[in-house]
Amino acid sequence: MRTLFKLALSIAIAVLAEQVVSAQDLAPRAYVLTPLYANAVTLTYGFYDGSLLFNGSVPVTNATGKYNVPVISLYHSFDMFGHFANVTASLPYAVGTFQGDLKTQAEQIYRSGLVDSTYRLAVNLKGGPPLEPAEFHKWKQKTIIGVSLKVIAPTGQYDPTKVINWGGNRWAFKPELGYSQRWGKVVLDAYGGVWFYTINSSYFTGHNQQGEQPIGAFEGHLSYDWKLRTWVSLDGNFWFGGITILNGVPNLETKQTGSRIGLTGSVRLDKHQSIKASYSEGAYARFGGNYRNLSVAWQWSWLGHPR
């Protein structure tokens, strides 16, 4: 029974780890410009608390989880063939406890370790030219259209002899189209993309192959500026798909359909520092994690110089 409980949790935790680093992002102003050669280091702490939904795929009830995720991220902007571009790399670490009832027996599992790292390249196609700092301060945003590619690399904690791991032991890729429109102090952001996954060829004892069908993801934000780098945003998203496949057999009960709503605020402390806080919770979830998330981030930014 304990092995069955671990197998059930392994699917849910894999979905949770995905949500921490990828699929159900709530990231306002992801395509808004910075000056050229801008750099930033961001330290984020996230707390997640909620239920795990199995949709009848396994006989586990009252499943919940609490986990903490510190993340370090690095950002850099540059000129790519005459277009504004930026790259971000993030490395999360997770510590969590999960519990639930398998029939009438209560079970609990603790896990800690690196979560898979993420990398994002974004390029603005319209409305956001690459600008030096002096030009940037004179520029006024109107309509921005951009594209991005996010990659999840299999660098997280993974042991094929264990059912439950924070790492996925696979690659994931998300091409995305982004739109941002400003009217005075109001900014509207909308993004749409699709996640694609490679096969985990060493799932549970190393003799199984686990795959996942693509996930479509949409995201929207409406924000308001009070002053420079001080703003608040109403956030929401929707995603669907992601049926898991074990040794070529899809499990239709693992199809994901869900959405989240939240609020994000950013405050500029001085020339280099800012603080951002966000809260979100599930508006609807069919499978995976229906959790509440509180995150606080501190950022140090500075301008570099072209080589």
Short mmCIF file of C-alpha atoms in Angstrom, two decimals:
data_model
loop_
_atom_site.label_atom_id
_atom_site.label_comp_id
_atom_site.label_asym_id
_atom_site.label_seq_id
_atom_site.Cartn_x
_atom_site.Cartn_y
_atom_site.Cartn_z
CA MET A 1 0.00 0.00 0.00
CA ARG A 2 2.84 2.40 0.77
CA THR A 3 4.30 1.82 -2.71
CA LEU A 4 0.93 2.66 -4.26
CA PHE A 5 0.77 5.81 -2.14
CA LYS A 6 4.24 6.84 -3.36
CA LEU A 7 3.29 6.16 -6.96
CA ALA A 8 0.22 8.35 -6.58
CA LEU A 9 2.20 11.13 -4.92
CA SER A 10 4.94 10.90 -7.56
CA ILE A 11 2.47 11.98 -10.25
CA ALA A 12 1.05 14.82 -8.15
CA ILE A 13 4.49 16.06 -7.02
CA ALA A 14 5.72 15.97 -10.61
CA VAL A 15 2.80 18.26 -11.47
CA LEU A 16 3.57 20.48 -8.46
CA ALA A 17 7.24 20.78 -9.44
CA GLU A 18 6.10 21.74 -12.93
CA GLN A 19 3.86 24.44 -11.47
CA VAL A 20 6.71 25.80 -9.34
CA VAL A 21 9.01 26.35 -12.33
CA SER A 22 6.85 26.43 -15.39
CA ALA A 23 3.42 25.51 -16.56
CA GLN A 24 1.13 27.70 -14.51
CA ASP A 25 3.14 30.92 -14.45
CA LEU A 26 1.75 34.20 -13.16
CA ALA A 27 4.39 36.67 -14.35
CA PRO A 28 3.14 40.21 -15.03
CA ARG A 29 5.20 42.51 -17.30
CA ALA A 30 7.25 39.66 -18.75
CA TYR A 31 7.70 41.55 -22.05
CA VAL A 32 8.11 45.10 -20.74
CA LEU A 33 11.44 46.70 -21.68
CA THR A 34 14.49 47.57 -19.62
CA PRO A 35 17.50 49.56 -20.83
CA LEU A 36 20.17 47.70 -22.78
CA TYR A 37 22.77 45.84 -20.70
CA ALA A 38 20.54 45.83 -17.64
CA ASN A 39 21.36 43.11 -15.11
CA ALA A 40 19.52 41.80 -12.06
CA VAL A 41 19.87 39.23 -9.31
CA THR A 42 16.58 38.15 -7.73
CA LEU A 43 16.15 36.08 -4.57
CA THR A 44 12.64 34.67 -4.16
CA TYR A 45 11.03 32.73 -1.34
CA GLY A 46 7.77 30.93 -2.08
CA PHE A 47 5.44 29.10 0.28
CA TYR A 48 2.88 26.65 -1.12
CA ASP A 49 0.02 25.05 0.81
CA GLY A 50 -2.93 23.12 -0.54
CA SER A 51 -4.54 19.91 -1.65
CA LEU A 52 -3.45 17.28 -4.16
CA LEU A 53 -6.13 16.19 -6.60
CA PHE A 54 -6.06 12.70 -8.15
CA ASN A 55 -9.46 12.77 -9.88
CA GLY A 56 -10.16 9.14 -8.94
CA SER A 57 -7.03 7.85 -10.70
CA VAL A 58 -5.82 6.27 -7.42
CA PRO A 59 -7.57 5.50 -4.08
CA VAL A 60 -5.88 8.36 -2.17
CA THR A 61 -8.00 10.89 -0.25
CA ASN A 62 -7.37 13.95 1.94
CA ALA A 63 -3.99 14.46 0.22
CA THR A 64 -2.29 17.76 1.08
CA GLY A 65 1.15 19.29 0.83
CA LYS A 66 3.18 22.14 2.28
CA TYR A 67 6.47 23.11 0.71
CA ASN A 68 8.96 25.98 0.64
CA VAL A 69 10.82 27.03 -2.50
CA PRO A 70 13.72 29.49 -2.46
CA VAL A 71 14.85 30.54 -5.97
CA ILE A 72 17.84 32.49 -7.28
CA SER A 73 17.47 34.14 -10.70
CA LEU A 74 19.82 36.07 -12.98
CA TYR A 75 18.66 38.51 -15.70
CA HIS A 76 20.50 40.26 -18.56
CA SER A 77 19.22 42.36 -21.49
CA PHE A 78 20.99 42.86 -24.84
CA ASP A 79 20.59 43.72 -28.53
CA MET A 80 19.76 40.71 -30.74
CA PHE A 81 19.95 41.63 -34.44
CA GLY A 82 18.39 45.03 -33.83
CA HIS A 83 15.71 43.78 -31.42
CA PHE A 84 15.53 44.13 -27.64
CA ALA A 85 16.17 40.75 -25.98
CA ASN A 86 16.74 39.40 -22.51
CA VAL A 87 17.69 36.12 -20.91
CA THR A 88 16.81 34.81 -17.44
CA ALA A 89 18.14 31.76 -15.59
CA SER A 90 16.55 30.41 -12.39
CA LEU A 91 17.56 27.71 -9.92
CA PRO A 92 14.92 26.58 -7.36
CA TYR A 93 15.27 24.38 -4.28
CA ALA A 94 12.24 22.78 -2.61
CA VAL A 95 11.50 21.37 0.84
CA GLY A 96 8.10 19.81 1.41
CA THR A 97 5.92 17.42 3.37
CA PHE A 98 3.03 15.54 1.77
CA GLN A 99 0.38 13.45 3.46
CA GLY A 100 -2.82 11.60 2.60
CA ASP A 101 -5.01 8.59 3.31
CA LEU A 102 -4.62 5.42 1.25
CA LYS A 103 -7.95 3.72 1.95
CA THR A 104 -7.93 3.91 5.79
CA GLN A 105 -4.17 4.21 6.34
CA ALA A 106 -2.54 7.63 6.80
CA GLU A 107 0.80 8.15 5.08
CA GLN A 108 3.33 11.01 5.07
CA ILE A 109 6.42 11.71 2.98
CA TYR A 110 9.13 14.38 3.28
CA ARG A 111 11.31 15.47 0.36
CA SER A 112 13.98 18.14 -0.17
CA GLY A 113 16.26 18.83 -3.10
CA LEU A 114 16.99 20.88 -6.20
CA VAL A 115 14.12 21.43 -8.61
CA ASP A 116 14.91 21.54 -12.34
CA SER A 117 16.49 24.81 -13.48
CA THR A 118 14.75 27.10 -15.98
CA TYR A 119 16.04 29.35 -18.75
CA ARG A 120 14.08 31.94 -20.74
CA LEU A 121 15.03 33.91 -23.84
CA ALA A 122 12.63 36.70 -24.86
CA VAL A 123 12.79 38.90 -27.97
CA ASN A 124 10.56 41.91 -28.69
CA LEU A 125 9.35 42.01 -32.29
CA LYS A 126 7.35 45.27 -32.28
CA GLY A 127 7.12 48.40 -30.20
CA GLY A 128 10.17 47.81 -28.04
CA PRO A 129 13.49 48.76 -29.67
CA PRO A 130 16.83 48.22 -27.91
CA LEU A 131 17.58 51.48 -26.11
CA GLU A 132 20.58 52.85 -24.24
CA PRO A 133 19.77 54.17 -20.73
CA ALA A 134 19.58 57.83 -21.86
CA GLU A 135 17.17 56.95 -24.70
CA PHE A 136 15.16 54.56 -22.55
CA HIS A 137 14.15 57.26 -20.04
CA LYS A 138 12.59 59.28 -22.90
CA TRP A 139 10.77 56.32 -24.44
CA LYS A 140 7.04 55.76 -23.82
CA GLN A 141 5.53 52.31 -24.21
CA LYS A 142 2.47 51.78 -26.39
CA THR A 143 2.04 48.32 -27.97
CA ILE A 144 4.66 45.59 -27.53
CA ILE A 145 4.62 42.20 -29.24
CA GLY A 146 7.28 39.65 -28.35
CA VAL A 147 8.15 36.00 -28.42
CA SER A 148 9.98 33.85 -25.91
CA LEU A 149 11.28 30.35 -25.38
CA LYS A 150 11.42 28.87 -21.89
CA VAL A 151 13.45 25.70 -21.28
CA ILE A 152 13.40 23.44 -18.23
CA ALA A 153 16.62 21.45 -17.93
CA PRO A 154 16.81 18.12 -16.02
CA THR A 155 19.22 19.41 -13.36
CA GLY A 156 17.01 18.73 -10.32
CA GLN A 157 17.22 15.99 -7.70
CA TYR A 158 16.37 12.67 -9.37
CA ASP A 159 17.01 9.08 -8.30
CA PRO A 160 15.39 6.36 -10.46
CA THR A 161 15.29 4.04 -7.45
CA LYS A 162 12.89 6.48 -5.74
CA VAL A 163 9.34 7.05 -6.89
CA ILE A 164 9.18 10.64 -5.64
CA ASN A 165 11.70 13.21 -6.89
CA TRP A 166 11.68 16.98 -7.30
CA GLY A 167 13.45 16.68 -10.65
CA GLY A 168 11.65 15.41 -13.74
CA ASN A 169 14.62 13.78 -15.52
CA ARG A 170 13.44 15.25 -18.83
CA TRP A 171 13.53 18.44 -20.88
CA ALA A 172 10.59 20.80 -21.38
CA PHE A 173 10.18 23.61 -23.92
CA LYS A 174 7.62 26.41 -24.09
CA PRO A 175 7.43 28.74 -27.11
CA GLU A 176 5.21 31.72 -26.31
CA LEU A 177 3.72 34.82 -27.92
CA GLY A 178 3.37 37.88 -25.71
CA TYR A 179 1.42 41.15 -25.96
CA SER A 180 1.66 44.26 -23.78
CA GLN A 181 -0.33 47.48 -24.13
CA ARG A 182 -0.01 50.66 -22.07
CA TRP A 183 -2.60 53.41 -21.58
CA GLY A 184 -1.01 55.99 -19.30
CA LYS A 185 -0.47 54.24 -15.96
CA VAL A 186 -2.43 51.11 -16.92
CA VAL A 187 -0.73 48.10 -18.56
CA LEU A 188 -2.46 45.05 -20.04
CA ASP A 189 -0.40 41.89 -20.64
CA ALA A 190 -1.53 38.70 -22.39
CA TYR A 191 0.54 35.61 -23.26
CA GLY A 192 -0.18 32.28 -24.91
CA GLY A 193 2.11 29.27 -25.31
CA VAL A 194 2.44 25.50 -25.36
CA TRP A 195 4.63 23.22 -23.22
CA PHE A 196 6.31 20.24 -24.92
CA TYR A 197 8.04 17.45 -22.97
CA THR A 198 10.65 14.82 -23.70
CA ILE A 199 10.48 11.29 -22.27
CA ASN A 200 11.73 10.34 -18.81
CA SER A 201 13.35 7.03 -19.78
CA SER A 202 14.38 6.11 -16.21
CA TYR A 203 11.11 6.36 -14.31
CA PHE A 204 10.84 4.19 -11.15
CA THR A 205 13.60 1.53 -11.01
CA GLY A 206 14.93 2.84 -14.32
CA HIS A 207 12.92 0.38 -16.39
CA ASN A 208 9.90 2.52 -17.28
CA GLN A 209 9.30 5.37 -19.71
CA GLN A 210 7.11 8.24 -18.60
CA GLY A 211 5.88 10.92 -20.96
CA GLU A 212 3.41 13.76 -20.95
CA GLN A 213 1.26 15.27 -23.66
CA PRO A 214 1.60 19.02 -24.41
CA ILE A 215 0.00 21.64 -22.16
CA GLY A 216 -1.58 24.78 -23.57
CA ALA A 217 -1.18 27.80 -21.27
CA PHE A 218 -2.71 31.28 -21.36
CA GLU A 219 -2.00 34.16 -19.00
CA GLY A 220 -3.33 37.70 -18.47
CA HIS A 221 -2.46 40.67 -16.22
CA LEU A 222 -3.92 44.12 -15.63
CA SER A 223 -1.58 46.43 -13.71
CA TYR A 224 -1.41 50.01 -12.53
CA ASP A 225 1.66 52.21 -11.94
CA TRP A 226 1.94 54.46 -8.93
CA LYS A 227 5.44 55.62 -9.78
CA LEU A 228 8.68 54.29 -11.26
CA ARG A 229 8.99 50.51 -10.63
CA THR A 230 6.12 50.67 -8.12
CA TRP A 231 2.96 48.95 -9.35
CA VAL A 232 0.22 46.44 -8.56
CA SER A 233 -1.23 43.78 -10.87
CA LEU A 234 -4.31 41.55 -11.00
CA ASP A 235 -3.25 38.17 -12.45
CA GLY A 236 -4.97 35.14 -13.95
CA ASN A 237 -4.21 32.11 -16.12
CA PHE A 238 -5.69 28.96 -17.66
CA TRP A 239 -4.07 25.72 -18.79
CA PHE A 240 -5.19 22.39 -20.22
CA GLY A 241 -3.71 19.07 -21.37
CA GLY A 242 -0.72 17.22 -19.93
CA ILE A 243 -2.07 13.65 -19.86
CA THR A 244 0.70 11.41 -18.47
CA ILE A 245 1.84 8.38 -20.46
CA LEU A 246 3.53 5.34 -18.86
CA ASN A 247 5.25 2.88 -21.23
CA GLY A 248 3.13 4.11 -24.12
CA VAL A 249 -0.21 3.90 -22.26
CA PRO A 250 -1.95 7.26 -21.56
CA ASN A 251 -3.83 7.75 -18.28
CA LEU A 252 -6.82 9.88 -19.25
CA GLU A 253 -7.60 10.60 -15.58
CA THR A 254 -4.44 12.73 -15.35
CA LYS A 255 -5.65 15.34 -17.85
CA GLN A 256 -5.07 18.79 -16.41
CA THR A 257 -7.57 21.64 -16.69
CA GLY A 258 -7.16 24.52 -14.32
CA SER A 259 -6.74 28.20 -13.62
CA ARG A 260 -5.31 30.48 -10.98
CA ILE A 261 -5.96 34.06 -9.91
CA GLY A 262 -3.66 36.29 -7.92
CA LEU A 263 -2.31 39.71 -7.03
CA THR A 264 1.25 41.02 -7.46
CA GLY A 265 2.83 44.21 -6.14
CA SER A 266 6.28 45.73 -6.66
CA VAL A 267 7.90 48.57 -4.69
CA ARG A 268 11.08 50.41 -5.68
CA LEU A 269 13.35 50.90 -2.67
CA ASP A 270 16.20 52.83 -4.30
CA LYS A 271 18.18 53.02 -7.55
CA HIS A 272 19.18 49.36 -7.38
CA GLN A 273 16.71 47.57 -5.11
CA SER A 274 13.07 46.58 -5.30
CA ILE A 275 10.74 44.23 -3.43
CA LYS A 276 7.98 42.21 -5.10
CA ALA A 277 5.27 40.20 -3.35
CA SER A 278 2.55 38.02 -4.83
CA TYR A 279 -0.34 35.85 -3.70
CA SER A 280 -2.31 33.40 -5.82
CA GLU A 281 -4.70 30.52 -5.36
CA GLY A 282 -6.50 28.00 -7.50
CA ALA A 283 -9.72 29.16 -9.14
CA TYR A 284 -10.26 25.69 -10.61
CA ALA A 285 -8.19 22.49 -10.77
CA ARG A 286 -9.13 19.09 -12.17
CA PHE A 287 -5.88 17.23 -11.43
CA GLY A 288 -2.63 18.09 -9.64
CA GLY A 289 -2.16 20.79 -7.03
CA ASN A 290 -4.92 23.15 -5.89
CA TYR A 291 -2.70 25.26 -3.69
CA ARG A 292 -2.25 28.72 -2.23
CA ASN A 293 1.03 30.46 -2.93
CA LEU A 294 2.70 33.41 -1.19
CA SER A 295 5.98 34.66 -2.66
CA VAL A 296 8.34 37.48 -1.71
CA ALA A 297 11.28 38.54 -3.90
CA TRP A 298 14.17 40.94 -3.42
CA GLN A 299 15.93 42.24 -6.54
CA TRP A 300 19.23 44.04 -7.04
CA SER A 301 19.63 45.56 -10.52
CA TRP A 302 22.38 47.51 -12.24
CA LEU A 303 23.45 48.67 -15.70
CA GLY A 304 26.43 47.09 -17.41
CA HIS A 305 28.41 48.26 -20.40
CA PRO A 306 28.66 46.93 -23.97
CA ARG A 307 31.87 45.09 -24.78
#
